[in-house]
Coordinates of C-alpha atoms in Angstrom, one line a residue:
M65 CA 23.0 -62.7 39.0
S66 CA 24.1 -61.3 35.6
S67 CA 20.6 -61.2 34.1
L68 CA 17.1 -61.3 35.3
R69 CA 15.6 -62.5 32.0
T70 CA 15.1 -66.0 33.5
A71 CA 14.0 -64.6 37.0
S72 CA 10.5 -64.9 38.3
P73 CA 7.9 -62.2 37.2
T74 CA 7.5 -61.0 40.8
L75 CA 11.2 -60.2 41.0
R76 CA 11.2 -58.4 37.7
N77 CA 8.2 -56.4 38.6
Y78 CA 9.8 -55.4 41.9
F79 CA 12.8 -53.9 40.1
K80 CA 10.6 -52.0 37.6
E81 CA 8.1 -50.6 40.1
N82 CA 10.9 -49.3 42.4
Y83 CA 13.0 -47.8 39.6
I84 CA 16.1 -49.7 40.8
P85 CA 17.8 -49.7 37.4
Q86 CA 17.3 -45.9 37.0
V87 CA 18.6 -45.3 40.6
C88 CA 21.7 -47.3 39.9
E89 CA 22.2 -45.6 36.6
A90 CA 22.0 -42.1 38.1
L91 CA 24.4 -43.1 41.0
L92 CA 26.9 -44.7 38.7
C93 CA 26.9 -41.8 36.3
G94 CA 27.4 -39.4 39.2
L95 CA 30.4 -41.5 40.4
F96 CA 32.0 -41.7 37.0
V97 CA 31.8 -38.0 36.3
T98 CA 32.2 -36.5 39.7
L99 CA 34.9 -38.9 41.2
P100 CA 34.2 -37.9 44.8
E101 CA 36.9 -38.5 47.5
D102 CA 34.4 -40.2 49.8
P103 CA 32.2 -42.3 47.5
L104 CA 30.0 -43.7 50.4
R105 CA 29.1 -40.3 51.7
Y106 CA 28.4 -39.1 48.2
L107 CA 26.1 -42.1 47.6
E108 CA 24.4 -41.4 50.8
E109 CA 23.8 -37.7 49.9
M110 CA 22.6 -38.5 46.4
I111 CA 20.1 -41.2 47.7
I112 CA 18.7 -38.6 50.1
Y113 CA 18.5 -36.1 47.2
I114 CA 16.6 -38.7 45.0
I115 CA 14.2 -39.4 47.8
Q116 CA 13.4 -35.7 48.2
N117 CA 12.8 -35.2 44.5
G118 CA 10.8 -38.4 44.0
L119 CA 11.4 -41.3 41.8
E120 CA 9.0 -40.0 39.1
N121 CA 11.4 -37.0 38.4
L122 CA 14.5 -39.3 38.3
L123 CA 17.0 -38.6 35.4
W124 CA 20.2 -40.3 34.5
D125 CA 22.3 -37.1 35.1
M126 CA 20.5 -36.0 38.2
C127 CA 23.5 -36.7 40.5
I128 CA 26.0 -34.8 38.3
D129 CA 26.9 -31.2 39.0
P130 CA 25.4 -28.9 36.3
S131 CA 28.9 -27.6 35.4
M132 CA 30.1 -31.1 34.8
K133 CA 27.2 -32.6 32.9
P134 CA 28.3 -34.2 29.6
R135 CA 26.5 -33.0 26.5
I136 CA 25.8 -36.4 25.0
R137 CA 22.7 -37.8 23.3
R138 CA 21.2 -41.0 24.8
L139 CA 20.3 -43.7 22.4
S140 CA 18.0 -45.6 24.8
H141 CA 16.0 -44.9 27.9
T142 CA 18.5 -46.8 30.2
Y143 CA 21.3 -49.2 29.5
L144 CA 21.1 -50.9 32.9
E145 CA 17.7 -52.3 32.1
Q146 CA 19.3 -54.2 29.4
L147 CA 22.1 -55.3 31.7
F148 CA 19.7 -56.5 34.4
G149 CA 17.5 -58.0 31.7
L150 CA 14.5 -55.9 32.5
D151 CA 13.9 -54.5 29.0
D152 CA 11.0 -55.9 27.1
Q153 CA 12.4 -54.9 23.7
L154 CA 13.1 -57.4 21.0
V155 CA 16.4 -55.8 20.0
T156 CA 19.2 -58.2 20.8
P157 CA 23.0 -57.8 20.3
E158 CA 22.8 -59.9 17.2
L159 CA 20.1 -57.8 15.7
M160 CA 22.1 -54.6 16.6
I161 CA 25.1 -56.0 14.7
K162 CA 23.0 -56.7 11.6
A163 CA 21.5 -53.2 11.8
C164 CA 25.0 -51.6 12.0
T165 CA 26.2 -53.7 9.1
F166 CA 23.2 -52.6 7.0
Y167 CA 23.8 -49.0 7.9
T168 CA 27.5 -49.2 7.0
G169 CA 26.7 -50.8 3.7
H170 CA 24.1 -48.0 3.0
L171 CA 26.7 -45.3 3.7
V172 CA 29.3 -47.0 1.4
K173 CA 26.7 -47.2 -1.4
N174 CA 25.8 -43.5 -1.0
H175 CA 29.4 -42.4 -1.0
F176 CA 30.1 -44.6 -4.1
C177 CA 27.2 -43.0 -5.9
N178 CA 28.4 -39.5 -5.0
W179 CA 31.9 -40.4 -6.2
K180 CA 30.6 -41.8 -9.4
E181 CA 28.6 -38.5 -10.2
T182 CA 31.7 -36.5 -9.4
A183 CA 33.8 -38.6 -11.8
I184 CA 31.3 -38.2 -14.6
L185 CA 31.2 -34.4 -14.1
R186 CA 34.9 -34.2 -14.4
A187 CA 34.8 -36.3 -17.6
N188 CA 32.4 -33.8 -19.1
Q189 CA 34.2 -30.7 -17.8
E190 CA 35.0 -29.3 -21.2
A191 CA 31.3 -29.3 -22.2
L192 CA 30.3 -27.7 -19.0
L193 CA 33.0 -25.1 -19.3
A194 CA 31.7 -24.2 -22.8
E195 CA 28.2 -23.9 -21.6
K196 CA 29.3 -21.7 -18.7
M197 CA 31.2 -19.4 -21.1
K198 CA 28.1 -19.1 -23.3
K199 CA 26.1 -18.1 -20.3
A200 CA 28.8 -15.7 -19.2
I201 CA 28.9 -14.0 -22.6
A202 CA 25.1 -13.6 -22.7
H203 CA 25.1 -12.2 -19.1
Y204 CA 27.9 -9.8 -20.1
N205 CA 25.9 -8.6 -23.2
F206 CA 22.8 -8.1 -21.0
R207 CA 24.8 -6.1 -18.4
C208 CA 26.1 -3.9 -21.2
Q209 CA 22.7 -3.3 -22.6
K210 CA 21.3 -2.5 -19.2
S211 CA 24.1 0.0 -18.5
L212 CA 23.5 1.7 -21.8
F213 CA 19.8 1.8 -21.2
H214 CA 20.4 3.4 -17.7
H215 CA 22.6 6.1 -19.2
W216 CA 20.0 6.8 -21.9
Y217 CA 17.2 6.9 -19.3
S218 CA 19.1 9.3 -17.1
Y219 CA 19.8 11.5 -20.1
V220 CA 16.1 11.6 -21.1
E221 CA 15.0 12.3 -17.5
N222 CA 17.5 15.1 -17.2
N223 CA 16.2 16.7 -20.4
K224 CA 12.6 16.5 -19.0
E225 CA 13.6 18.0 -15.7
E226 CA 15.5 20.8 -17.6
L227 CA 12.4 21.4 -19.8
I228 CA 10.1 21.6 -16.7
R229 CA 12.5 24.0 -14.9
S230 CA 12.5 26.2 -18.0
L231 CA 8.7 26.2 -18.2
L232 CA 8.4 27.0 -14.5
R233 CA 10.9 29.8 -14.9
M234 CA 9.0 31.2 -17.8
Q235 CA 5.8 31.0 -15.9
Q236 CA 7.4 32.7 -12.9
I237 CA 8.8 35.5 -15.2
F238 CA 5.3 35.9 -16.7
C239 CA 3.6 36.1 -13.3
I240 CA 6.2 38.6 -12.0
H241 CA 5.6 40.8 -15.1
R242 CA 1.9 40.5 -14.8
Q243 CA 2.1 41.5 -11.1
K244 CA 4.2 44.5 -12.0
V245 CA 1.7 45.6 -14.5
I246 CA -1.2 45.1 -12.0
I247 CA 0.7 46.9 -9.2
A248 CA 1.5 49.8 -11.6
K249 CA -2.2 50.1 -12.6
W250 CA -3.3 49.8 -9.0
R251 CA -0.8 52.5 -7.9
E252 CA -2.0 54.8 -10.7
R253 CA -5.6 54.2 -9.7
A254 CA -4.9 54.6 -6.0
K255 CA -3.2 58.0 -6.7
Q256 CA -6.3 59.1 -8.7
K257 CA -8.6 58.1 -5.9
S258 CA -6.4 59.6 -3.3
K259 CA -6.3 62.9 -5.2
M260 CA -10.1 62.8 -5.7
R261 CA -10.5 62.1 -1.9
E262 CA -8.3 65.1 -1.1
D263 CA -10.2 67.3 -3.5
N264 CA -13.5 66.2 -1.9
L265 CA -12.1 66.9 1.6
I266 CA -10.9 70.4 0.6
L267 CA -14.3 71.2 -1.0
K268 CA -16.0 70.0 2.1
H269 CA -13.8 72.1 4.3
E270 CA -14.4 75.1 2.1
L271 CA -18.2 74.6 2.4
Q272 CA -18.0 74.3 6.1
L273 CA -15.9 77.4 6.5
R274 CA -18.2 79.4 4.2
K275 CA -21.2 78.2 6.3
W276 CA -19.6 78.9 9.7
K277 CA -17.8 82.2 9.0
F278 CA -20.0 84.0 6.5
R279 CA -23.3 82.1 7.1
K280 CA -24.2 82.5 3.5
P281 CA -26.0 80.0 1.3
I282 CA -24.2 77.8 -1.2
S283 CA -23.4 79.5 -4.5
P284 CA -25.8 78.5 -7.3
E285 CA -22.8 78.0 -9.6
R286 CA -22.2 74.6 -8.0
S287 CA -24.6 71.9 -9.1
F288 CA -26.5 69.8 -6.6
S289 CA -24.6 66.6 -7.8
D290 CA -21.3 68.2 -6.9
I291 CA -22.5 69.0 -3.4
A292 CA -23.8 65.5 -3.0
I293 CA -20.5 64.0 -4.0
A294 CA -18.5 66.5 -1.9
V295 CA -20.6 66.0 1.2
P296 CA -21.7 62.4 1.5
I297 CA -24.7 61.7 3.7
E298 CA -23.8 59.5 6.6
F299 CA -26.3 56.7 7.4
D300 CA -26.1 53.9 10.0
I301 CA -28.1 50.8 9.0
S302 CA -27.9 49.5 12.6
L303 CA -30.4 52.3 13.6
L304 CA -33.1 50.6 11.5
P305 CA -35.7 48.3 13.3
Q306 CA -34.6 44.7 13.7
R307 CA -37.4 43.5 11.4
A308 CA -36.1 45.7 8.6
I309 CA -32.5 44.6 9.1
M310 CA -33.7 41.0 9.0
Q311 CA -35.4 41.5 5.7
I312 CA -32.3 43.2 4.2
F313 CA -29.8 40.6 5.3
L314 CA -32.0 37.6 4.4
Y315 CA -31.4 38.4 0.7
L316 CA -27.6 38.1 1.1
S317 CA -25.7 34.9 0.3
F318 CA -23.3 33.3 2.7
R319 CA -20.3 34.9 1.1
D320 CA -22.0 38.3 1.2
M321 CA -22.7 37.9 4.9
I322 CA -19.0 37.1 5.6
I323 CA -18.0 40.2 3.6
C324 CA -20.5 42.4 5.5
G325 CA -19.0 41.2 8.8
Q326 CA -15.6 42.6 7.7
V327 CA -16.9 46.2 7.0
N328 CA -16.9 47.5 10.5
H329 CA -17.7 46.7 14.1
S330 CA -21.3 47.8 13.7
W331 CA -22.0 45.6 10.7
M332 CA -20.3 42.7 12.4
L333 CA -22.7 43.0 15.3
M334 CA -25.6 43.0 13.0
I335 CA -24.7 39.8 11.3
Q336 CA -24.2 38.1 14.6
R337 CA -27.9 38.0 15.2
S338 CA -29.0 34.4 15.5
F339 CA -32.1 34.5 13.2
L340 CA -29.8 35.3 10.2
W341 CA -28.1 31.9 10.6
N342 CA -31.2 29.7 10.9
A343 CA -30.8 28.8 7.2
I344 CA -27.5 28.7 5.3
D345 CA -27.3 28.0 1.6
F346 CA -23.9 27.0 0.3
S347 CA -25.1 25.9 -3.1
T348 CA -25.1 29.5 -4.4
T349 CA -21.7 30.2 -3.0
K350 CA -18.5 29.8 -5.0
N351 CA -14.8 29.7 -3.9
V352 CA -15.5 29.4 -0.2
V353 CA -12.7 27.9 1.8
D354 CA -13.6 24.6 3.6
K355 CA -12.1 26.0 6.8
C356 CA -14.6 28.9 6.7
V357 CA -17.5 26.5 6.4
V358 CA -16.4 24.4 9.3
T359 CA -15.8 27.5 11.5
T360 CA -19.3 28.9 10.7
L361 CA -21.0 25.6 11.4
R362 CA -19.2 25.2 14.7
K363 CA -20.0 28.8 15.7
W364 CA -23.7 28.7 14.9
R365 CA -24.3 25.0 15.6
L366 CA -27.2 25.7 18.0
N367 CA -29.0 28.1 15.6
V368 CA -28.7 26.3 12.3
L369 CA -32.0 24.7 11.3
R370 CA -31.6 24.4 7.5
L371 CA -28.5 23.6 5.4
N372 CA -28.2 23.4 1.6
F373 CA -25.0 21.8 0.1
Q374 CA -26.5 21.0 -3.3
G375 CA -23.8 20.5 -5.8
C376 CA -21.0 21.6 -3.5
L377 CA -17.5 20.2 -3.9
F378 CA -16.3 20.4 -0.3
Q379 CA -14.1 17.7 1.2
S380 CA -15.6 14.8 3.2
K381 CA -14.1 16.3 6.4
T382 CA -16.0 19.5 5.7
L383 CA -19.3 17.7 5.4
R384 CA -18.7 15.9 8.7
A385 CA -18.8 19.3 10.4
I386 CA -22.6 19.2 9.8
S387 CA -22.7 16.9 12.8
H388 CA -22.1 19.9 15.1
C389 CA -25.6 21.3 14.3
K390 CA -27.6 19.5 16.9
N391 CA -30.9 21.2 16.1
L392 CA -30.7 20.7 12.3
Q393 CA -34.1 20.0 10.7
E394 CA -33.5 20.2 6.9
L395 CA -30.4 19.0 5.1
N396 CA -29.8 18.9 1.3
V397 CA -26.6 17.2 0.2
S398 CA -27.8 16.3 -3.3
D399 CA -25.2 16.1 -6.1
C400 CA -22.4 16.1 -3.6
A401 CA -19.7 13.9 -5.1
S402 CA -17.7 13.9 -1.8
L403 CA -20.5 12.6 0.3
T404 CA -19.6 9.1 1.7
D405 CA -21.1 6.6 4.0
E406 CA -18.6 7.6 6.7
S407 CA -19.7 11.3 6.4
M408 CA -23.3 10.2 6.8
R409 CA -22.4 8.3 9.9
H410 CA -21.0 11.4 11.6
I411 CA -24.0 13.5 10.4
S412 CA -26.6 10.9 11.6
E413 CA -25.0 10.6 15.0
G414 CA -24.9 14.4 15.5
C415 CA -28.2 15.5 14.0
P416 CA -31.0 13.3 15.3
E417 CA -33.7 16.0 14.7
V418 CA -33.6 16.0 10.9
L419 CA -37.0 16.1 9.3
Y420 CA -36.1 16.7 5.6
L421 CA -33.2 14.8 4.0
N422 CA -32.2 15.0 0.3
L423 CA -29.6 12.5 -0.7
S424 CA -30.4 12.5 -4.4
N425 CA -27.6 11.7 -7.0
T426 CA -25.0 10.7 -4.3
T427 CA -22.9 7.5 -3.9
I428 CA -24.5 6.3 -0.7
T429 CA -24.8 2.5 -0.1
N430 CA -26.6 0.1 2.2
R431 CA -24.4 1.4 5.1
T432 CA -26.2 4.7 5.0
M433 CA -29.6 3.0 4.6
R434 CA -28.8 1.2 7.8
L435 CA -28.2 4.5 9.6
L436 CA -31.4 6.2 8.7
P437 CA -33.8 4.3 11.0
R438 CA -31.3 4.2 13.8
H439 CA -30.7 7.9 14.2
F440 CA -33.3 9.9 12.2
H441 CA -36.4 8.9 14.2
N442 CA -38.4 11.9 13.1
L443 CA -37.6 11.8 9.4
Q444 CA -40.6 12.9 7.3
N445 CA -39.2 13.8 3.9
L446 CA -36.6 11.6 2.2
S447 CA -35.2 11.8 -1.4
L448 CA -33.1 9.0 -2.8
A449 CA -33.4 10.0 -6.4
Y450 CA -30.7 8.6 -8.8
C451 CA -28.9 6.9 -5.9
R452 CA -28.0 3.6 -7.5
K453 CA -25.5 2.1 -5.1
F454 CA -28.0 0.8 -2.5
T455 CA -30.0 -2.4 -3.0
D456 CA -33.2 -4.1 -1.9
K457 CA -31.5 -5.2 1.2
G458 CA -30.8 -1.5 2.1
L459 CA -34.5 -0.8 1.9
Q460 CA -35.1 -3.6 4.3
Y461 CA -32.9 -1.8 6.8
L462 CA -35.5 1.0 7.0
N463 CA -37.5 -1.2 9.4
L464 CA -34.7 -1.5 12.0
G465 CA -34.9 0.0 15.4
N466 CA -37.6 2.7 15.6
G467 CA -37.7 2.6 11.8
C468 CA -38.8 5.3 9.3
H469 CA -42.5 5.0 10.3
K470 CA -43.0 8.8 10.3
L471 CA -41.9 9.1 6.6
I472 CA -44.5 11.1 4.6
Y473 CA -42.6 12.0 1.4
L474 CA -40.4 9.6 -0.6
D475 CA -38.6 10.2 -3.9
L476 CA -37.2 7.1 -5.7
S477 CA -36.7 8.6 -9.1
G478 CA -34.1 6.9 -11.3
C479 CA -33.5 4.0 -8.8
T480 CA -33.6 1.3 -11.5
Q481 CA -32.0 -1.2 -9.2
I482 CA -35.1 -1.6 -7.0
S483 CA -37.1 -4.7 -7.7
V484 CA -40.6 -5.8 -6.5
Q485 CA -39.0 -7.1 -3.3
G486 CA -37.5 -3.7 -2.7
F487 CA -40.9 -2.0 -2.9
R488 CA -42.3 -4.7 -0.5
N489 CA -39.5 -3.8 2.0
I490 CA -40.6 -0.1 1.7
A491 CA -44.2 -1.0 2.3
N492 CA -43.2 -3.0 5.5
S493 CA -41.1 -0.1 6.8
C494 CA -42.8 3.1 5.7
T495 CA -46.6 2.6 6.1
G496 CA -47.3 6.3 6.5
I497 CA -46.2 7.5 3.1
M498 CA -48.5 10.1 1.7
H499 CA -46.5 11.6 -1.3
L500 CA -44.7 9.2 -3.7
T501 CA -42.5 10.3 -6.6
I502 CA -40.9 7.8 -8.9
N503 CA -39.7 9.4 -12.2
D504 CA -37.3 8.1 -14.9
M505 CA -37.8 4.5 -13.8
P506 CA -38.4 2.3 -16.9
T507 CA -38.2 -0.8 -14.7
L508 CA -41.3 0.2 -12.6
T509 CA -44.2 -2.2 -13.1
D510 CA -47.8 -2.7 -11.9
N511 CA -46.6 -5.3 -9.4
C512 CA -44.3 -2.8 -7.7
V513 CA -47.2 -0.4 -7.2
K514 CA -49.5 -3.2 -5.9
V515 CA -47.1 -4.4 -3.2
L516 CA -46.5 -0.8 -2.1
V517 CA -50.2 0.1 -1.9
E518 CA -51.1 -3.0 0.1
K519 CA -49.5 -1.6 3.3
C520 CA -49.5 2.1 2.5
P521 CA -53.1 3.2 2.3
R522 CA -52.4 6.8 3.2
I523 CA -50.9 7.7 -0.2
T524 CA -52.5 11.0 -1.4
S525 CA -50.3 11.9 -4.4
V526 CA -48.3 9.9 -6.9
I527 CA -46.0 11.1 -9.7
F528 CA -44.9 8.6 -12.3
I529 CA -43.0 10.4 -15.1
G530 CA -41.0 8.2 -17.5
S531 CA -42.5 4.9 -16.4
P532 CA -43.8 3.4 -19.6
H533 CA -44.8 0.0 -18.1
I534 CA -47.4 1.3 -15.7
S535 CA -50.9 0.4 -16.9
D536 CA -54.5 0.6 -15.8
C537 CA -53.9 -2.1 -13.3
A538 CA -51.7 0.2 -11.2
F539 CA -54.4 2.9 -11.4
K540 CA -56.9 0.4 -10.1
A541 CA -54.6 -0.7 -7.3
L542 CA -54.3 2.9 -6.2
S543 CA -58.1 3.0 -5.7
T544 CA -57.7 1.8 -2.1
C545 CA -55.9 5.1 -1.4
N546 CA -57.5 8.5 -1.0
L547 CA -55.7 10.1 -3.9
R548 CA -55.7 13.9 -4.3
K549 CA -53.0 14.3 -6.9
I550 CA -51.9 12.0 -9.7
R551 CA -49.4 12.6 -12.5
F552 CA -48.5 10.4 -15.4
E553 CA -46.4 11.5 -18.3
G554 CA -45.3 9.7 -21.4
N555 CA -47.3 6.5 -20.9
K556 CA -49.0 4.7 -23.7
R557 CA -50.6 1.9 -21.6
I558 CA -53.0 4.2 -19.7
T559 CA -56.4 4.1 -21.3
D560 CA -59.9 5.4 -20.7
A561 CA -60.6 2.4 -18.4
C562 CA -58.6 4.0 -15.6
F563 CA -61.1 6.9 -15.4
K564 CA -64.2 4.8 -15.6
Y565 CA -64.9 4.7 -11.8
I566 CA -62.8 7.8 -10.9
D567 CA -65.7 9.6 -9.2
K568 CA -66.3 6.7 -6.9
N569 CA -62.7 5.7 -6.2
Y570 CA -61.1 9.2 -6.0
P571 CA -63.8 11.6 -4.8
S572 CA -61.2 14.0 -3.2
I573 CA -58.9 14.2 -6.2
N574 CA -58.0 17.8 -7.2
H575 CA -54.9 17.6 -9.4
I576 CA -54.7 15.4 -12.5
Y577 CA -51.7 15.5 -14.9
M578 CA -52.0 13.1 -17.8
S579 CA -49.4 14.6 -20.1
N580 CA -48.5 12.8 -23.4
C581 CA -50.9 9.9 -22.7
R582 CA -52.1 9.5 -26.3
S583 CA -54.5 6.6 -25.6
L584 CA -56.9 8.9 -23.8
T585 CA -60.1 9.9 -25.6
D586 CA -63.2 11.9 -25.0
S587 CA -64.5 9.1 -22.7
S588 CA -61.8 10.1 -20.2
L589 CA -63.1 13.7 -20.0
K590 CA -66.7 12.4 -19.6
S591 CA -65.5 10.3 -16.6
L592 CA -63.9 13.3 -15.0
S593 CA -66.9 15.5 -15.2
P594 CA -68.5 14.4 -11.9
L595 CA -65.5 15.4 -9.8
K596 CA -66.4 18.2 -7.5
Q597 CA -62.9 19.0 -6.0
L598 CA -60.9 19.1 -9.3
I599 CA -58.8 22.3 -9.5
V600 CA -56.0 21.4 -12.0
L601 CA -56.3 19.4 -15.2
N602 CA -53.4 18.9 -17.5
L603 CA -54.0 16.9 -20.7
T604 CA -51.0 18.1 -22.8
N605 CA -50.4 16.1 -26.0
C606 CA -53.5 14.0 -25.5
I607 CA -54.2 14.4 -29.3
R608 CA -57.4 12.2 -29.3
I609 CA -59.4 14.6 -27.2
G610 CA -61.9 16.8 -29.1
D611 CA -64.9 19.1 -28.6
S612 CA -67.3 16.4 -27.6
G613 CA -65.3 15.2 -24.6
L614 CA -64.6 18.8 -23.5
R615 CA -68.3 19.8 -23.7
Q616 CA -69.2 16.7 -21.6
F617 CA -66.6 17.6 -19.0
L618 CA -67.8 21.2 -18.8
D619 CA -71.4 20.2 -18.3
G620 CA -70.4 18.5 -15.0
P621 CA -69.7 20.0 -11.6
A622 CA -65.9 19.8 -12.2
S623 CA -66.0 22.9 -14.3
M624 CA -67.2 25.1 -11.5
K625 CA -64.0 24.9 -9.3
I626 CA -61.3 24.3 -11.9
R627 CA -58.5 26.9 -11.9
E628 CA -55.9 25.6 -14.3
L629 CA -56.6 23.9 -17.6
N630 CA -53.8 22.8 -20.0
L631 CA -54.9 21.5 -23.4
T632 CA -51.7 22.0 -25.3
N633 CA -51.5 20.1 -28.7
C634 CA -55.1 19.0 -28.4
S635 CA -55.6 19.9 -32.1
L636 CA -59.1 18.5 -32.4
L637 CA -60.6 21.3 -30.2
G638 CA -62.5 24.1 -31.8
D639 CA -64.4 27.3 -31.1
I640 CA -67.6 25.5 -29.9
S641 CA -66.0 24.0 -26.8
I642 CA -64.1 27.2 -26.1
M643 CA -67.4 29.1 -26.1
R644 CA -68.8 26.6 -23.6
L645 CA -65.6 27.0 -21.6
S646 CA -66.1 30.7 -21.2
E647 CA -69.6 30.1 -19.8
R648 CA -68.9 27.4 -17.3
C649 CA -65.4 28.0 -15.9
L650 CA -65.9 31.1 -13.9
N651 CA -62.9 30.5 -11.6
L652 CA -60.4 29.6 -14.2
H653 CA -57.0 31.4 -13.8
Y654 CA -54.6 29.6 -16.2
L655 CA -55.5 28.4 -19.6
S656 CA -53.3 26.9 -22.3
L657 CA -54.6 26.2 -25.8
R658 CA -51.2 26.1 -27.5
N659 CA -51.1 24.5 -31.0
C660 CA -54.9 24.1 -31.0
E661 CA -55.2 24.8 -34.7
H662 CA -59.0 25.0 -34.9
V663 CA -59.3 27.8 -32.4
T664 CA -60.1 31.1 -34.3
D665 CA -60.9 34.7 -33.4
I666 CA -64.5 33.7 -32.4
G667 CA -63.2 31.5 -29.6
V668 CA -60.7 34.0 -28.5
E669 CA -63.4 36.7 -28.2
C670 CA -65.2 34.4 -25.8
I671 CA -62.1 33.9 -23.8
A672 CA -61.7 37.7 -23.5
N673 CA -64.9 37.9 -21.5
M674 CA -63.4 35.6 -18.7
L675 CA -62.4 38.2 -16.1
S676 CA -60.9 35.6 -13.8
L677 CA -58.1 34.6 -16.2
I678 CA -54.6 35.6 -15.2
S679 CA -52.6 33.8 -17.9
V680 CA -53.6 32.5 -21.4
D681 CA -51.3 30.7 -23.9
L682 CA -52.7 30.9 -27.5
S683 CA -49.5 30.4 -29.5
G684 CA -50.0 28.2 -32.5
T685 CA -53.7 29.0 -33.0
L686 CA -55.4 30.6 -36.0
I687 CA -56.0 34.0 -34.4
S688 CA -55.4 37.3 -36.1
N689 CA -53.9 40.5 -34.9
E690 CA -57.3 42.2 -35.1
T691 CA -58.8 40.1 -32.4
N692 CA -60.2 42.3 -29.5
D693 CA -58.3 42.2 -26.3

């Protein structure tokens, strides 16, 4: 049977399911390539090998030795399927002939097109050659220019290097000459001191010999100063009480302490006392090596409680050494340009007991704001003044973990990037704030103060200097807090209305600073008169305040306890109110009437009778030199 195309489906399926064409193909390929001497035994062994490996893993070259396998590429899955008529493909020998004919024609067409292009290129060979010559000439000119430029550049660089070498040589010669001059002067000075020391020793020996041998008093011909110079008095500071030593060494800076430790062994032992290293101030120290700072912090890491790096230019690695001080409580790194978020990460991880932290005027970002509530659980005093790299989102981080709920003092001066949402985040995180300072912030509005006060009822003091948009509404919002100190400066929107109910809303207030608030009048002083705890009142540049308002203020109980009164540039005040002032303010210590033009000698004589006064400023008034003291 040459073909099974016309056979029954059962027979065809039998051949396919039992892989008969593939078995025959593998056996025939093995016979054709291997050519065994005993073909029957070879067939028997290969059939057993196929049975062991399974028909699913059957390949056409399975029966061929690996070293004899031909490296050919099969075009179809198996050719025997076509011979037996088991393939289901539609490709017939006639279609294959047509395909080969089409492929041959396609090859002829491609070769003809390539030949045609080659012939056209040869026809235009002269034009191509001319174009290539033009390109070659341009390339040659460019190479020449490049070579000349390289030579010129090398010449210029050599001249620069020669000039630099000459300058360095001249500097070296100058330094050597200066060193020679310094050494010569030092040698001359050393000789003079050595000769003076020898003369003093000789004089001392002569005095001792005269005392021991002749036992006679010192000749009156020698002055007492000569004897004092000749016989220096020996004194050991280590013999003083520890309290006295502490008071002496506490006045020394960090650099002076290091120098004292190099005097002798006794002084070195004195500066090794732990109480001298509880507070280290690097802000007043200049030209200190970073290595010395790191060594000191590592040595006294358990004793250091307060560190001040204000304005220091140490490296970031040096600031990381702060993390060794496990018991640190106060840290001031304001104005440190080298402080980074990475440095703050090391500090926060190593110093969890910090209570006071000053980060003003640094480049910290939200990364540092995220670290504060995670590590500084006991933080009470925080200054972020003029730190403009963090955002409202950074303030939201203050509520993470244990949060900054113990924060009492907060300084946000100059942080103009904070919006109302930022103050809302502060209110949600730091509900225990008592002292709030926000200066130089023109973007501060009444809404910012309102959202802050809603959840921070414990505020006792506020300072708003340079916030022109704050009005009476903010003052009214603060009425829910028990304010004791309030300070506004340079605000034109604060009026007398903010003081209308001050005795009811702020009964415990004792400090009022309303400097340069020119909308305030005598009505404000009348509203302040019922206050019984008022100690300090500053109304500098409130030019609309006159004698009537001051008299009404003095008639109230506020005048009995007031200790400081500043009425600078209140030019409407005269002698009448000053006379009343001398009668009522019996506890007044500090008084300023600068540039009060209507104050004369009569008012000053009344002031002279105030025995409690410590300081009085009367510059710019109409007093004469004949006024009684």
